[in-house]
Amino acid sequence: MGRRKKGEIVNGWVCLDKPYGMGSTDAVSKVRRLFDAQKAGHAGTLDPLASGVLPIALGEATKTVAFMMEAQKVYRFTINWGVTTDSLDREGEITARSDVRPDVEAVRAALPAFVGEIDQVPPQFSAIKVDGQRAYDLAREGAAFELASRRVTIHEAAVTGAPDADHVEITMRTGKGVYVRSLARDLAIMLGAEGHVSALRRERVGPFSTENAVTLDFLTDLVHRDAASEGLLPVATALDDIPELAVTDQDAFSLRQGRPIVLLPRQVETLKGRLRDGSRTVSAFQGQTLVALGQLRAGRLEPDRVFNLQLPSGSA
């Protein structure tokens, strides 16, 4: 017999409000230990110097992490004018200074140039690999290297605050792969200024937002009260953009065995009308329980991810 995995079977998402100063990997480890969960992962790394929404998947929810990597994100951040650092945030070494302080109207006028599909060069202090090494390691060693620009999408960007002449707050909604520090760098260059990100908070990742986020202290209190499950969101939370298909008990059994099921023509047409961006992915539910994710092909649903989730008590 194989060895039993260490920990408990815990399935679901934790929408963590990650505190400033903590890395994403450390945050996942703390949540995993609190729940004593067998398996954990996260959707979208958040730098230690950033706070806010970090979706953490436990158990079967880890099978849905890939869908969160494509989710839109909302960031609120502050640019501190006058100083540029090598890391483009407040922890870096100062590389340039300037007396230029762009006013709010100048920032508002410049932002539209960064909305839409744009080419963006990642920061030197980033996790991107260069010849097998992390860029931030090379940057700390003082190595000379360049990172290629990437095509990314920024859906919206707007000034949402200006506490004084030295600072401006911007909120933006983005696609995957956007670096806030790169936007701050490029905006400063466009405005003939120096600047760096002095505060950063992620407010949303897909369906996960600050509105349903919980803190580590709150989770710890739940665990001490033997109410940890109250801090969990359903596995299917990450699949809010995926069309749902209600299946029979027999079809659910087949899908769990990895076998495709044949759909009625009206089911196929309904699902096709709800699929977006060329996707064929459909989620199958037995009652309220997620059974599988599959591909809609030639009138059949072919499972490619099967979930081992318990049916509610009293269900067939």
Coordinates of C-alpha atoms in Angstrom, one line a residue, residues 53-265:
V53 CA -5.7 39.4 -2.7
L54 CA -3.8 36.2 -2.9
P55 CA -6.1 33.3 -3.9
I56 CA -4.8 30.1 -2.3
A57 CA -6.0 26.7 -3.5
L58 CA -6.3 23.7 -1.2
G59 CA -6.7 20.1 -2.2
E60 CA -8.9 19.6 -5.3
A61 CA -9.0 23.4 -5.9
T62 CA -5.3 23.1 -7.1
K63 CA -6.7 21.6 -10.3
T64 CA -8.4 24.9 -11.1
V65 CA -5.4 27.2 -10.5
A66 CA -4.7 27.4 -14.3
F67 CA -8.0 29.2 -14.8
M68 CA -7.0 31.9 -12.3
M69 CA -3.7 32.6 -14.1
E70 CA -5.7 34.0 -17.0
A71 CA -8.0 36.1 -14.7
Q72 CA -8.2 39.8 -14.8
K73 CA -6.6 41.7 -11.9
V74 CA -7.1 45.0 -10.2
Y75 CA -4.3 46.9 -8.6
R76 CA -4.2 50.2 -6.6
F77 CA -0.8 51.6 -6.2
T78 CA 1.1 54.8 -5.4
I79 CA 3.9 56.4 -7.3
N80 CA 6.4 58.4 -5.4
W81 CA 7.9 61.1 -7.7
G82 CA 11.4 62.4 -7.5
V83 CA 13.4 59.2 -7.0
T84 CA 13.9 56.1 -9.2
T85 CA 15.3 52.9 -7.6
D86 CA 16.9 49.8 -9.2
S87 CA 14.0 47.6 -8.1
L88 CA 11.5 50.3 -9.1
D89 CA 10.0 50.1 -5.5
R90 CA 10.9 51.7 -2.2
E91 CA 13.3 48.9 -1.1
G92 CA 15.7 49.4 -4.0
E93 CA 18.9 51.4 -4.2
I94 CA 18.4 55.0 -5.6
T95 CA 19.6 55.3 -9.2
A96 CA 18.3 58.7 -10.1
R97 CA 16.7 61.9 -8.7
S98 CA 14.7 64.7 -10.2
D99 CA 12.9 67.8 -9.1
V100 CA 10.1 67.2 -11.6
R101 CA 6.7 66.6 -10.0
P102 CA 4.0 65.8 -12.7
D103 CA 0.7 67.2 -11.8
V104 CA -2.5 65.1 -11.7
E105 CA -3.7 66.4 -15.1
A106 CA -0.5 65.5 -16.8
V107 CA -0.7 61.9 -15.3
R108 CA -4.3 61.6 -16.5
A109 CA -3.4 62.8 -20.0
A110 CA -0.5 60.2 -20.2
L111 CA -2.4 57.1 -18.9
P112 CA -4.4 56.4 -22.1
A113 CA -1.1 55.5 -23.9
F114 CA -0.8 52.5 -21.6
V115 CA -4.4 51.2 -22.0
G116 CA -5.0 48.4 -24.4
E117 CA -2.5 45.9 -25.8
I118 CA 1.0 47.3 -25.2
D119 CA 4.6 46.1 -25.2
Q120 CA 6.0 46.2 -21.7
V121 CA 9.6 45.3 -20.5
P122 CA 9.5 43.5 -17.1
P123 CA 11.6 45.0 -14.3
Q124 CA 15.1 43.7 -13.9
F125 CA 14.2 42.7 -10.4
S126 CA 11.6 40.0 -11.4
A127 CA 11.3 36.3 -11.3
I128 CA 11.7 35.9 -15.1
K129 CA 14.5 33.4 -16.0
V130 CA 17.5 34.5 -18.0
D131 CA 19.7 31.6 -19.1
G132 CA 18.3 29.5 -16.2
Q133 CA 18.7 32.1 -13.5
R134 CA 16.1 34.4 -12.0
A135 CA 16.5 38.0 -13.2
Y136 CA 16.4 39.3 -9.6
D137 CA 19.4 37.2 -8.7
L138 CA 21.3 38.5 -11.7
A139 CA 20.3 42.1 -10.8
R140 CA 21.4 41.7 -7.2
E141 CA 24.8 40.5 -8.5
G142 CA 25.1 43.5 -10.7
A143 CA 25.1 41.5 -13.9
A144 CA 24.4 43.3 -17.2
F145 CA 21.4 41.8 -19.0
E146 CA 18.3 42.8 -20.9
L147 CA 14.8 41.5 -20.7
A148 CA 12.6 41.3 -23.9
S149 CA 9.4 43.2 -24.0
R150 CA 6.1 41.3 -23.7
R151 CA 2.7 41.9 -25.2
V152 CA 0.3 42.6 -22.3
T153 CA -3.1 44.1 -21.8
I154 CA -4.2 46.9 -19.5
H155 CA -8.0 47.3 -19.7
E156 CA -8.4 50.4 -17.5
A157 CA -6.1 52.9 -15.7
A158 CA -7.2 56.0 -13.8
V159 CA -5.9 58.4 -11.2
T160 CA -7.8 57.7 -8.0
G161 CA -5.9 59.9 -5.6
A162 CA -3.2 62.6 -5.2
P163 CA -2.4 63.2 -1.5
D164 CA 0.4 65.7 -2.3
A165 CA 2.8 66.8 -5.0
D166 CA 5.1 63.9 -4.4
H167 CA 2.6 61.1 -4.8
V168 CA -0.1 60.0 -7.1
E169 CA -2.4 57.0 -6.7
I170 CA -3.5 54.9 -9.7
T171 CA -6.0 52.0 -10.0
M172 CA -5.8 49.7 -13.0
R173 CA -7.5 46.6 -14.3
T174 CA -5.1 44.3 -16.2
G175 CA -4.7 41.0 -18.0
K176 CA -2.0 38.5 -17.1
G177 CA 1.7 39.3 -17.0
V178 CA 1.4 43.1 -16.3
Y179 CA 4.1 44.6 -14.0
V180 CA 2.9 47.6 -12.0
R181 CA 6.5 48.7 -11.4
S182 CA 7.1 48.7 -15.2
L183 CA 4.1 50.9 -15.7
A184 CA 5.4 53.3 -13.1
R185 CA 8.8 53.4 -14.7
D186 CA 7.4 54.0 -18.2
L187 CA 4.9 56.6 -17.0
A188 CA 7.7 58.5 -15.3
I189 CA 9.9 58.4 -18.4
M190 CA 7.0 59.7 -20.5
L191 CA 6.5 62.6 -18.1
G192 CA 10.2 63.4 -17.9
A193 CA 10.3 62.5 -14.2
E194 CA 11.8 60.0 -11.8
G195 CA 9.5 57.8 -9.8
H196 CA 9.0 54.4 -8.1
V197 CA 6.2 52.4 -6.6
S198 CA 5.9 53.2 -2.9
A199 CA 2.7 51.3 -2.1
L200 CA 0.9 48.5 -3.9
R201 CA -2.3 46.6 -3.2
R202 CA -4.1 44.0 -5.3
E203 CA -7.8 44.4 -5.0
R204 CA -9.1 41.6 -7.3
V205 CA -8.1 38.4 -9.1
G206 CA -11.0 37.2 -11.1
P207 CA -13.9 36.4 -8.7
F208 CA -11.6 36.9 -5.6
S209 CA -11.7 40.4 -4.2
T210 CA -11.0 42.3 -1.0
E211 CA -14.7 42.0 -0.3
N212 CA -14.4 38.2 0.2
A213 CA -10.8 38.2 1.5
V214 CA -9.8 37.1 5.0
T215 CA -6.7 37.8 7.0
L216 CA -4.3 35.3 8.6
D217 CA -5.5 36.4 12.0
F218 CA -9.1 35.7 11.1
L219 CA -8.2 32.3 9.8
T220 CA -6.2 31.5 12.9
D221 CA -9.2 32.5 15.0
L222 CA -11.5 30.2 13.0
V223 CA -9.1 27.3 13.4
H224 CA -9.0 27.8 17.2
R225 CA -12.8 27.8 17.2
D226 CA -12.8 24.6 15.1
A227 CA -14.6 26.5 12.4
A228 CA -11.9 26.5 9.7
S229 CA -14.3 25.5 7.0
E230 CA -16.0 29.0 7.3
G231 CA -12.8 30.4 5.7
L232 CA -13.1 28.3 2.6
L233 CA -14.7 29.2 -0.7
P234 CA -16.0 26.3 -3.0
V235 CA -13.6 24.7 -5.5
A236 CA -15.8 26.0 -8.3
T237 CA -15.3 29.6 -7.3
A238 CA -12.4 29.8 -9.8
L239 CA -14.7 28.6 -12.6
D240 CA -17.1 31.5 -12.7
D241 CA -16.5 32.1 -16.4
I242 CA -16.8 28.4 -17.4
P243 CA -20.3 27.2 -18.6
E244 CA -21.9 24.7 -16.3
L245 CA -23.6 21.5 -17.3
A246 CA -25.9 19.5 -15.0
V247 CA -25.3 15.8 -15.4
T248 CA -27.1 12.7 -14.2
D249 CA -25.8 10.3 -11.6
Q250 CA -24.9 7.9 -14.4
D251 CA -23.1 10.5 -16.4
A252 CA -21.3 11.7 -13.3
F253 CA -20.0 8.2 -12.7
S254 CA -18.8 7.9 -16.3
L255 CA -17.0 11.2 -16.1
R256 CA -15.3 10.3 -12.8
Q257 CA -14.0 7.1 -14.6
G258 CA -12.5 9.3 -17.3
R259 CA -15.1 8.4 -19.9
P260 CA -16.8 10.9 -22.2
I261 CA -20.6 11.4 -22.2
V262 CA -22.9 12.1 -25.1
L263 CA -24.9 15.3 -24.8
L264 CA -28.4 16.1 -26.2
P265 CA -28.4 18.5 -29.2

